[in-house]
Each structure stands twice: as structure tokens, then as C-alpha cells.
Amino acid sequence: MALTKQDAIEHARKDLAKRLNIDVDEIHESVEDAEFPDMALGAATRGEMSGQMITSGWRIRLSAGRQNFEYRANKNQVRLYNYKGKNYTVD
Amino acid sequence: MNRNNFIPHLALALVLILVAAFAGQLRKWQKQWRSSISIVPSASKTRQPVDEKEILREDFKRGEADILVRFRPGVTEAAIKQITARLNDEVEDQIEAVSGLESIDDLDDDVDAAVAEYRALPEVEYAEKNYQIELDHAGGGFKHLHPEDPRFVDQWALANDGQNGGKEGADINAMRAWSETTGSDEVVVAVLDSGVDYNHEDLANNIWSRRANLDPYEDADLGVVDDEHGYNAVDNDGDPFDENGHGTHCAGIIGAEGGNSIGVTGVNWKVRIMPLKFMNAGGFGTTKDAIEAINYAIARKRDGVNVRVINASWGSTQRSRALEDVIRKANDEGILFVAASGNSSTNNDRQPHYPSSYNLPNVVSVAALDRNDQLAQFSNYGVRSVHIAAPGKDILSTWLGNDYEEHSGTSMATPVVAGVAALILSQKPNLAVEELRERLLKAVDPVPALKGKIQSGGRIDAARAVGIE
């Protein structure tokens, strides 16, 4: 089923809370519409290939304490971008 | 007969004979005139100035023989006559060069209905309207073909007349190319992507289908796969239906059916699109599945399917030796591999993007242009590793569910070049892959913005590619 912007934000917050082992209420967010360079939202994981079509979505910036994180999402997927040097898809 | 009436009757008969003879001659003259203008005039083969374009425009109209029908092998002449008689039609001529191809007069004068009737018959391989080119000006000049498809006016990549603020002539010169060839259903282009909506109204007639005498695909691990229209490496089955839209868009750029009064037209009006699915509904997939799908295309080539081009509108910055090896194997089988240069606005000579950056003799790496002949802001480039450019911004093509959408990316530029490769092959089916690649890279219009940015320094020109200088 297609994700809404709010769905994507919730997925991202839950994912980060789990990774940092903190409560979701401790996470702050800012979201902007964005265009990504490809269909993996410019955040391909290892061994992954993606369609080279400009893709609309949302850039979700989350912060917890002094740390900042970037999630990228569209109606099909949510990805964590450049987390400790790697990209991740969020289930 | 009353002797007094004999002379008037004789005179009347003579007059009628003369009228009939004159009408016949008129018809012959008319045919001669029409056939004489269906050849590219040799007088002017250079591109005309922009302001002459309008007066040289040609329309694409229906001719005298209404339909071209190719019957399947084994359908006898007697059977063909029976079929045409049953449909209240007449065989006008047999096209000897192509077995089973007949031109047919539709006596009911409802050509669209007649084409549909023939297409529905099991004895028929394909049926299409017969068109005739008519110059709407007196004098010479080069030919253009103008398809009837209603959204053609929005396809600036094929014919840029300055619509929506574009630069007139910043296109691939498709209308001129089509006066030489509009493609061939003998040429198979594999669209290695998210699959293809093979039921789309503007694609269905150009989708590859496994012929009856070709056994289903057999894989040592997967067993027998019923590959009616291609292969799905995501689910390991024979249904490559697109759940994303990206592959359907690329397929339409290569070969949305032209001249059918529906939607858009592809670079090829007729071609065979073989859908190969390795990307999921999100538009991404694994290297391994891409390899499996290429392996399928190679296997089918070895089985006699004329797969000559693979379109690869995808990629990443990660190098895979295995992917490189299987593309090299495709080269050995005579398959051209046309790949997107990538959308990171970066130089591929320094930061390679794969598979377009593999230094293989069958790989063509494609950059994207906008409607003003500028390198698209997102497009990768590289004077050593990116070979050619094509329109890739705001490109209208087919989308899921009989829809049409505009999208941007080197994904959209790549099938333009793959499509032109197929046009070349429709003329020269036996061209070796290295000759095909060389011909493509030489068939460019120099574009100042590309000088020093990509290897050929130009935009693909379909007319040059098919031999019109």
C-alpha cells in the first residue's frame, strides 16, 4: 500500500528510536519535499540497482540529543541515508 | 436492333469506352505520382532552415490499399482469399519479399474495424493500416512523416518545434528518419527494468510473445518457466508485469505503437519489446536479478529470438564483476547494451556509474538533454566514459493502466538511443554489434553544451543513423 508523508515520518521515527534505543518522544523532526536522483532515493544499499528517474519524495531530518539523521522516503519506501557510512531500507 | 438506332448506340458505346479509358489512365497517373513522392527526393538532403519546416511538413494519410496483413506461415493463398472474401475485402497485392504479407482493400471503408478484425484472427501475425505520404506543397524538399497519435505534439524529443519554451530543432530528427524506416517487428529490444505493462493500449501490439514453436524457458534451478512475454527475475517466473511504471515508460519511448491514433509514438512505430523484470514495485532491484534477466536474454538469443538490444535505464556506483561478465557475454551474442549514465550531476570519468561505465565494446553510456539542448542539470557526463546524449527531461511516455506521464532522468534518454539502434537494425538486420555501436556514435548532431563533456559531443540524430545526411 502506498505510504503517506505521515506514514513515512512515523516509520522513520520508530526506526531511529529502535536503533538508538530511545523513546520516540525524544526525537525531533523537520520534513521537506524533495526530488531524489533515482528510485533508490539516492540511498542505494549494497548490491542494489535502481531506475535512473528523478523521483519525488520527502527528506525527513531527525535529531536526538546532538545527533542528526536523514531519512528519505516516497510512497513506496523509507530509507536511512548515510548512517555510519551506509544506507539502509526501513521495513 | 432498329437500324435507325444503330449509329447513336455505336456513338454512345464509343464515348463510354473513351471515358473508361481516360479514367483508368487518370488512376494510373495518380498512382505514379503517389509512388514517386514516396521516395526521399535527392534534391535536398540537408536540414532545412527552421522557417521552412512548416511548408515542408507532410501529413500521413491513408492510401488506396487499406490494410497490410501478414498471415502466419502455412496459411495458403486459397485460405487468405476465403478470409478476405468473408470479411468483404479483396487482396490487392501480394508483397513477395515478405512471405505471407498481403495488401488488402477494405470494401466496407471502415479501415479501423477491418484492422481489428484481422488482428483477431489466429491466422494473422499482424495487421496495420496502409498509409501514404502526401506532400502538401509543390516542389522538392525532404520528407517528414507525421504520426496520427494525438499526444505526439507533446513529444518534444521526437519533434521539437519550440513548444513549452523549447528550442526548435533540439530533437532527434525522428520525423525525417521515419521517411526511411519506422522500425520492424523482426527486431527485439529487451527492456531490463521493472517489467512492462504489456496490456497497455499503446504497447500491446509491440510486445514480444514467445512463438508457438519455441519451448518455454528452462532453467537448471528454476525448472520450466512459461515465458509468454518475457521473464521476471524478482519472482522467478514468466510474468514480467510492471508494478512500478518506470519500465513501461522506457518501453513506450522505444516502441509505443505509432500511427494508431492512440496516445504517443515510440522512436519505433513497430518493434518487439521483450519485458525483463528485475526491479520491484519500488523501482530498485538486485545485481543478481539483473544478471539472471540478462542470462535469460542471452539464452533466448541462442534459441533464435532476435534480441539485439538491451535497454538498461538503471544503475549504481557499485561495481560488480559478475554483472560486467554477463554484459560481456551479451556482446559475444551480438547484443548492444545501452545504459543510463546516472543522475548525480557528476563526472563518470572520476566517479564511475555502473553498468554504463563498464569499458566493454557493446556498452553505450547515455547522458540526458533538456528541451533547449542543454545537458540536463541532473545528468552525469564524462568525456571518456559517457558516449552520447539524448533528450531526457520532461519526456512523455506510456504509464501503468493505459495512462501517460512525463518523467525525467537519464532513464528516459537511454531508451531514445536504444530505440534508434532498433531503427538501424530494421534497415540492416545483420549489422554486427560493434558496427551498430559505431554507427550510433557517429550519428550525432554536435551540441555546443556537450563539447568536452561527453565523448561524441552530440545529440543522437535518428535520421543520420538511418543514412539520411
XYZ file of C-alpha atoms in Angstrom:
560
model
C 0.000 0.000 0.000
C 1.245 3.497 -0.814
C 2.787 5.409 2.087
C 1.622 8.895 3.011
C 4.054 11.522 4.242
C 2.832 10.941 7.802
C 3.256 7.163 7.465
C 6.824 7.723 6.280
C 7.640 10.030 9.196
C 6.283 7.521 11.696
C 8.296 4.693 10.120
C 11.429 6.816 10.307
C 10.931 7.861 13.936
C 10.249 4.287 15.048
C 13.311 3.048 13.197
C 15.582 5.644 14.769
C 14.179 5.083 18.266
C 14.941 1.389 17.893
C 18.466 1.991 16.603
C 19.321 4.433 19.398
C 17.303 2.578 21.997
C 15.417 5.725 22.984
C 11.768 6.772 23.205
C 10.206 8.224 20.021
C 9.208 11.309 22.012
C 12.881 12.209 22.344
C 13.190 12.607 18.571
C 12.649 15.953 16.823
C 11.790 16.203 13.145
C 11.714 18.529 10.184
C 10.381 17.413 6.821
C 10.640 18.889 3.348
C 9.517 17.821 -0.097
C 12.462 16.718 -2.193
C 13.475 15.328 -5.562
C 15.909 12.457 -5.470
C 18.209 11.401 -8.313
C 16.967 7.850 -8.640
C 14.396 5.346 -7.497
C 16.506 4.271 -4.531
C 16.210 7.928 -3.444
C 19.958 8.419 -3.792
C 20.452 5.937 -0.960
C 21.121 2.598 -2.628
C 22.129 -0.265 -0.391
C 24.921 -2.700 -1.200
C 24.328 -4.703 -4.384
C 21.264 -2.651 -5.277
C 20.483 -1.104 -8.670
C 17.759 1.446 -9.240
C 15.909 3.201 -12.030
C 17.641 6.447 -13.041
C 14.496 8.547 -12.945
C 14.113 11.720 -10.891
C 11.816 10.722 -8.022
C 9.706 12.941 -5.803
C 9.517 12.268 -2.098
C 10.286 13.655 1.333
C 13.525 14.373 3.156
C 12.955 13.654 6.851
C 15.573 15.123 9.167
C 15.507 13.691 12.661
C 17.554 14.691 15.644
C 18.068 13.121 19.035
C 20.310 14.845 21.529
C 23.111 16.338 19.491
C 22.944 13.796 16.695
C 21.297 14.403 13.305
C 19.972 11.786 10.928
C 18.494 11.866 7.427
C 15.730 9.615 6.206
C 14.420 9.677 2.647
C 11.014 8.440 1.680
C 8.369 8.330 -1.010
C 5.108 6.474 -1.466
C 6.983 3.195 -1.933
C 9.737 3.168 0.663
C 11.639 4.715 3.581
C 15.453 4.735 3.680
C 18.037 5.813 6.224
C 20.746 7.755 4.408
C 24.433 7.547 5.257
C 24.091 6.121 8.756
C 27.640 5.311 9.874
C 28.643 5.363 6.215
C 25.882 3.045 4.964
C 22.365 3.289 3.622
C 19.503 1.166 4.926
C 15.987 0.361 3.807
C 13.411 0.663 6.588
C 10.730 -2.032 6.764
C -31.918 -3.720 -83.423
C -33.665 -0.926 -85.283
C -31.257 0.186 -87.986
C -32.088 3.847 -87.264
C -30.855 3.453 -83.644
C -27.600 1.723 -84.555
C -25.438 4.793 -85.137
C -26.473 6.652 -81.930
C -25.892 3.436 -79.923
C -22.498 2.927 -81.516
C -21.517 6.537 -80.779
C -22.661 6.186 -77.166
C -20.641 2.985 -76.747
C -17.521 4.652 -78.158
C -17.916 7.608 -75.800
C -18.292 5.257 -72.810
C -15.148 3.324 -73.808
C -13.182 6.552 -74.142
C -14.383 7.801 -70.735
C -13.443 4.483 -69.086
C -10.006 4.501 -70.714
C -9.380 8.082 -69.634
C -10.449 7.306 -66.066
C -8.087 4.329 -65.990
C -5.217 6.473 -67.236
C -6.033 9.101 -64.638
C -5.865 6.454 -61.905
C -2.534 5.227 -63.265
C -1.154 8.779 -63.318
C -2.387 9.270 -59.788
C -0.644 6.087 -58.621
C 2.549 7.056 -60.409
C 2.516 10.470 -58.758
C 1.936 8.954 -55.328
C 4.659 6.359 -55.713
C 7.070 8.985 -56.973
C 6.691 11.050 -53.813
C 7.152 8.078 -51.513
C 10.879 8.203 -52.213
C 13.113 10.692 -50.495
C 13.851 13.393 -53.034
C 17.543 13.562 -53.705
C 17.471 17.270 -54.421
C 17.704 18.419 -50.840
C 19.045 16.181 -48.172
C 20.416 18.815 -45.889
C 18.414 20.013 -42.954
C 16.188 22.882 -43.898
C 16.173 26.165 -42.042
C 13.642 26.307 -39.291
C 11.269 28.694 -41.028
C 10.900 26.295 -43.943
C 9.855 23.471 -41.689
C 6.191 24.389 -41.804
C 5.886 24.474 -45.554
C 7.735 21.191 -45.857
C 5.521 19.440 -43.363
C 3.931 16.305 -44.690
C 0.834 14.599 -43.481
C 0.385 10.935 -43.050
C -2.748 9.771 -44.760
C -4.438 6.625 -45.709
C -3.617 5.159 -49.106
C -5.539 3.128 -51.627
C -4.781 -0.358 -50.401
C -6.329 -0.048 -46.995
C -4.620 -2.650 -44.895
C -1.351 -4.561 -44.780
C -1.818 -8.005 -43.319
C 0.837 -10.590 -42.665
C -0.558 -14.085 -42.438
C 1.207 -16.735 -40.416
C 3.389 -19.340 -42.148
C 1.296 -22.184 -43.534
C -1.799 -20.110 -44.328
C -2.390 -20.811 -48.017
C -3.340 -18.330 -50.706
C -6.704 -20.065 -51.013
C -7.305 -19.656 -47.295
C -6.314 -15.986 -47.485
C -8.799 -15.422 -50.301
C -11.513 -17.138 -48.283
C -10.776 -14.988 -45.253
C -10.758 -11.732 -47.203
C -13.961 -12.658 -49.018
C -15.638 -13.499 -45.730
C -14.707 -10.045 -44.399
C -15.910 -8.386 -47.605
C -12.390 -7.419 -48.614
C -10.144 -8.084 -51.587
C -6.480 -8.957 -51.858
C -4.935 -6.105 -53.815
C -1.384 -7.385 -53.993
C 0.972 -9.911 -52.560
C 4.239 -8.486 -51.192
C 6.577 -11.210 -52.397
C 9.607 -10.069 -50.403
C 7.872 -10.842 -47.126
C 6.172 -14.221 -47.000
C 2.513 -14.016 -46.086
C 2.290 -10.239 -46.479
C -0.718 -9.013 -48.471
C -2.128 -5.596 -49.172
C -5.884 -5.647 -48.896
C -8.705 -3.382 -49.992
C -11.424 -2.890 -47.422
C -14.645 -2.696 -49.414
C -16.651 -1.570 -46.383
C -14.454 1.513 -45.984
C -14.090 1.096 -42.241
C -10.386 0.521 -42.024
C -10.067 0.630 -38.244
C -12.722 -2.050 -37.874
C -11.103 -4.135 -40.586
C -7.682 -3.938 -38.943
C -9.248 -5.072 -35.673
C -10.979 -7.971 -37.442
C -7.729 -9.193 -38.970
C -5.799 -8.802 -35.728
C -8.333 -11.012 -34.005
C -7.771 -13.896 -36.432
C -5.454 -16.745 -35.407
C -4.149 -16.953 -38.980
C -2.830 -13.399 -38.813
C 0.537 -12.383 -37.422
C -0.180 -8.683 -37.691
C -2.429 -6.208 -39.453
C -1.954 -2.491 -39.866
C -3.352 0.423 -41.788
C -1.661 1.309 -45.020
C -0.504 4.885 -45.086
C 0.567 7.078 -47.858
C 2.748 10.107 -47.715
C 1.460 13.181 -49.447
C 3.399 16.335 -49.917
C 1.240 19.315 -49.069
C 3.389 21.679 -51.042
C 4.531 21.875 -54.593
C 8.222 21.364 -55.170
C 11.069 19.454 -53.579
C 12.424 19.127 -50.084
C 12.992 16.261 -47.718
C 10.299 14.112 -46.314
C 8.841 14.022 -42.844
C 6.392 11.516 -41.516
C 3.890 12.881 -39.063
C 2.099 10.252 -36.988
C -1.572 10.499 -36.109
C -1.017 9.849 -32.413
C -2.813 12.650 -30.510
C -0.106 13.256 -27.848
C 2.678 13.450 -30.441
C 2.566 17.237 -30.185
C 3.897 16.928 -26.630
C 6.796 14.673 -27.600
C 9.470 17.340 -27.979
C 12.213 14.715 -28.039
C 10.933 13.480 -31.396
C 9.874 16.808 -32.904
C 10.805 19.981 -31.086
C 9.068 22.931 -32.681
C 9.727 25.174 -29.697
C 6.729 24.011 -27.689
C 6.759 24.948 -23.972
C 9.746 27.245 -24.337
C 11.994 24.709 -26.026
C 14.494 25.271 -28.801
C 13.207 24.470 -32.264
C 15.102 21.584 -33.807
C 16.544 20.353 -30.490
C 15.195 16.879 -31.144
C 16.347 13.580 -32.587
C 15.032 14.339 -36.096
C 12.610 11.441 -35.861
C 10.110 12.536 -38.500
C 12.812 12.569 -41.110
C 14.142 9.195 -40.015
C 10.667 7.723 -40.309
C 10.589 8.513 -44.011
C 13.236 5.779 -44.291
C 12.014 3.343 -41.649
C 9.521 3.236 -38.817
C 11.007 0.075 -37.360
C 10.481 -3.620 -37.729
C 8.771 -6.288 -35.701
C 11.695 -8.541 -36.524
C 13.892 -6.562 -34.105
C 13.617 -7.451 -30.415
C 14.635 -4.905 -27.769
C 14.811 -6.238 -24.212
C 13.676 -3.711 -21.620
C 15.558 -4.802 -18.495
C 13.676 -2.890 -15.845
C 10.654 -3.030 -13.515
C 8.752 -5.033 -16.145
C 6.344 -3.617 -18.697
C 2.568 -3.151 -18.686
C 2.222 -5.448 -21.676
C -1.534 -4.809 -21.831
C -1.124 -1.063 -22.328
C -3.216 0.103 -25.282
C -0.219 1.764 -26.925
C 2.223 -1.104 -26.319
C 0.274 -4.350 -26.611
C 0.819 -4.758 -30.351
C 4.572 -4.251 -29.993
C 5.210 -6.663 -27.130
C 7.296 -9.749 -27.808
C 5.498 -13.056 -27.450
C 7.114 -16.457 -27.436
C 6.329 -18.072 -30.763
C 4.369 -21.310 -30.703
C 7.291 -23.463 -31.823
C 9.660 -22.161 -29.136
C 9.670 -24.235 -25.961
C 9.134 -22.460 -22.635
C 12.312 -21.260 -20.937
C 14.086 -23.917 -18.952
C 16.491 -23.097 -16.172
C 18.551 -25.686 -14.317
C 17.438 -24.257 -10.961
C 14.000 -22.878 -11.716
C 12.761 -25.635 -13.973
C 10.341 -24.738 -16.770
C 9.152 -21.115 -16.900
C 6.179 -20.195 -19.083
C 7.733 -17.075 -20.592
C 4.855 -15.932 -22.769
C 6.031 -12.285 -22.856
C 9.420 -12.313 -21.143
C 10.925 -13.064 -17.765
C 10.539 -11.965 -14.155
C 13.736 -12.367 -12.127
C 12.159 -10.830 -8.995
C 9.655 -13.636 -8.590
C 11.451 -16.181 -10.791
C 8.506 -16.677 -13.077
C 7.316 -15.851 -16.569
C 5.180 -12.812 -15.763
C 7.164 -9.560 -16.183
C 4.201 -7.264 -15.499
C 5.294 -3.835 -14.301
C 4.192 -2.784 -10.788
C 6.096 0.497 -10.813
C 5.689 2.277 -14.160
C 9.354 3.003 -14.907
C 9.793 0.060 -17.288
C 6.521 0.862 -19.046
C 7.731 4.424 -19.570
C 11.017 3.232 -21.086
C 9.193 0.720 -23.291
C 6.950 3.454 -24.686
C 9.927 5.624 -25.595
C 11.440 2.756 -27.560
C 8.292 1.463 -29.172
C 4.843 2.804 -28.335
C 2.859 1.865 -31.418
C 2.995 4.671 -33.956
C 0.251 5.866 -36.255
C -2.516 4.099 -34.312
C -4.364 7.272 -33.316
C -3.717 6.457 -29.655
C -1.531 8.283 -27.150
C 2.116 8.701 -28.080
C 4.517 7.206 -30.577
C 7.790 5.479 -29.872
C 11.057 6.041 -31.704
C 9.960 2.817 -33.408
C 6.372 2.592 -34.598
C 6.769 -1.137 -34.674
C 9.296 -3.258 -32.848
C 9.221 -6.148 -30.416
C 9.659 -5.183 -26.772
C 10.789 -8.055 -24.549
C 9.967 -7.183 -20.921
C 12.590 -8.397 -18.423
C 11.725 -7.610 -14.837
C 14.391 -7.335 -12.153
C 13.267 -4.244 -10.243
C 10.315 -4.359 -7.830
C 7.368 -2.043 -7.285
C 9.700 0.487 -5.678
C 11.907 0.705 -8.776
C 15.001 -0.978 -7.380
C 16.434 -4.474 -7.570
C 19.491 -6.600 -7.001
C 22.547 -7.057 -9.181
C 21.952 -10.798 -9.089
C 18.443 -10.455 -10.535
C 19.761 -8.161 -13.272
C 22.300 -10.864 -14.135
C 19.583 -13.547 -14.191
C 17.489 -11.476 -16.574
C 20.430 -10.796 -18.917
C 21.205 -14.503 -18.809
C 17.621 -15.134 -19.958
C 18.003 -12.705 -22.886
C 21.221 -14.430 -23.955
C 19.571 -17.857 -23.736
C 16.670 -16.684 -25.867
C 19.096 -15.167 -28.403
C 20.755 -18.548 -28.672
C 17.301 -20.063 -29.212
C 16.853 -17.871 -32.279
C 14.964 -14.897 -30.820
C 16.406 -11.786 -32.463
C 17.328 -9.910 -29.253
C 19.751 -7.250 -30.493
C 19.481 -4.503 -27.870
C 19.130 -4.411 -24.084
C 17.909 -1.155 -22.555
C 19.321 -0.550 -19.069
C 17.803 2.603 -17.552
C 19.257 1.905 -14.131
C 22.489 1.648 -12.223
C 24.509 2.454 -9.140
C 28.048 3.395 -8.217
C 28.868 -0.151 -7.118
C 30.957 -2.214 -9.462
C 30.088 -5.864 -9.976
C 32.491 -8.137 -11.838
C 29.692 -10.660 -12.360
C 27.448 -8.063 -13.980
C 30.334 -6.976 -16.178
C 30.954 -10.590 -17.219
C 27.362 -11.220 -18.237
C 27.235 -7.989 -20.271
C 30.447 -9.107 -21.996
C 28.704 -12.384 -22.765
C 25.834 -10.416 -24.286
C 28.392 -8.735 -26.531
C 29.577 -12.150 -27.684
C 25.977 -12.861 -28.692
C 25.704 -9.641 -30.705
C 23.586 -7.728 -28.192
C 24.084 -3.993 -27.710
C 23.790 -2.776 -24.108
C 22.534 0.802 -23.817
C 22.840 2.175 -20.273
C 21.951 5.310 -18.300
C 24.933 7.442 -17.311
C 23.285 8.356 -13.985
C 21.592 11.341 -12.366
C 24.107 12.668 -9.861
C 25.396 15.602 -11.962
C 28.863 14.072 -11.585
C 31.739 13.155 -13.889
C 31.752 9.413 -14.582
C 35.414 9.591 -15.618
C 36.167 10.248 -11.949
C 33.257 8.570 -10.192
C 32.083 5.693 -12.381
C 28.467 4.669 -12.567
C 27.647 1.061 -13.471
C 26.762 -0.637 -15.729
C 27.227 2.398 -18.027
C 30.915 2.771 -17.051
C 31.973 -0.755 -17.959
C 34.565 -0.438 -20.686
C 33.005 -3.071 -22.940
C 32.591 -2.995 -26.714
C 28.802 -3.293 -26.570
C 28.114 -0.671 -23.878
C 26.761 2.750 -24.815
C 26.515 5.256 -21.958
C 23.833 7.919 -22.383
C 23.572 11.449 -20.943
C 20.355 13.493 -20.841
C 19.496 16.768 -22.571
C 16.707 19.203 -21.856
C 14.423 20.777 -24.469
C 16.902 23.622 -25.001
C 19.854 21.398 -25.934
C 21.486 21.867 -22.567
C 22.915 18.989 -20.575
C 20.148 18.281 -18.064
C 21.070 19.650 -14.663
C 20.925 16.165 -13.118
C 22.792 14.291 -15.859
C 26.154 12.644 -15.358
C 28.801 13.268 -18.002
C 32.348 12.238 -18.846
C 34.350 12.884 -21.988
C 35.907 9.432 -21.830
C 33.159 7.289 -20.369
C 29.833 8.871 -21.425
C 29.330 8.395 -25.132
C 26.224 10.110 -26.428
C 23.325 12.320 -25.337
C 19.586 12.196 -25.951
C 16.509 14.057 -24.716
C 15.784 13.045 -21.129
C 13.870 15.808 -19.379
C 10.070 16.094 -19.292
C 9.631 13.095 -21.542
C 6.058 11.950 -22.184
C 5.520 8.217 -22.497
C 3.310 5.306 -21.519
C 2.484 4.574 -17.866
C 0.611 1.867 -15.978
C -3.078 1.352 -16.737
C -3.294 2.928 -20.208
C -2.007 6.170 -18.776
C 0.713 8.574 -19.961
C 3.133 10.553 -17.799
C 6.073 12.917 -18.137
C 9.283 11.951 -16.359
C 12.920 12.988 -16.302
C 16.209 11.199 -15.973
C 18.979 9.512 -17.897
C 16.487 6.634 -17.647
C 14.444 8.469 -20.279
C 17.400 9.366 -22.520
C 18.655 5.781 -22.665
C 15.631 4.253 -24.456
C 15.802 7.021 -27.064
C 19.233 5.702 -28.071
C 18.148 2.062 -27.738
C 15.204 2.913 -29.978
C 17.423 4.468 -32.629
C 19.612 1.342 -32.518
C 16.491 -0.688 -33.276
C 15.632 1.632 -36.184
C 19.092 1.000 -37.649
C 18.616 -2.736 -37.240
C 15.278 -2.581 -39.025
C 17.249 -1.487 -42.081
C 20.395 -3.519 -41.538
C 19.412 -6.581 -39.546
C 22.800 -8.268 -39.894
C 24.886 -5.378 -38.613
C 27.490 -6.597 -36.108
C 27.250 -5.112 -32.641
C 30.493 -3.132 -32.990
C 29.282 -1.670 -36.313
C 25.937 -0.820 -34.763
C 27.621 0.965 -31.868
C 29.980 2.840 -34.184
C 27.088 3.913 -36.379
C 25.180 5.239 -33.378
C 28.114 7.244 -32.063
C 28.735 8.796 -35.468
C 25.080 9.734 -35.944
C 25.082 12.826 -33.768
C 24.258 16.481 -34.145
C 27.044 18.411 -32.440
C 25.712 20.356 -29.462
C 27.899 23.169 -28.085
C 26.906 22.437 -24.485
C 28.250 18.899 -24.829
C 31.677 19.789 -26.158
C 34.262 18.476 -23.738
C 31.505 16.910 -21.664
C 30.802 13.649 -23.464
C 32.723 11.580 -25.994
C 30.705 12.232 -29.167
C 29.882 15.813 -28.219
C 26.430 15.465 -29.662
C 22.785 14.511 -29.542
C 21.678 11.318 -31.301
C 20.171 12.061 -34.720
C 17.838 9.299 -35.851
C 17.815 10.479 -39.471
C 21.608 10.312 -39.700
C 21.532 6.938 -38.016
C 19.345 5.535 -40.782
C 21.508 7.022 -43.512
C 19.943 10.408 -44.257
C 22.610 13.099 -44.340
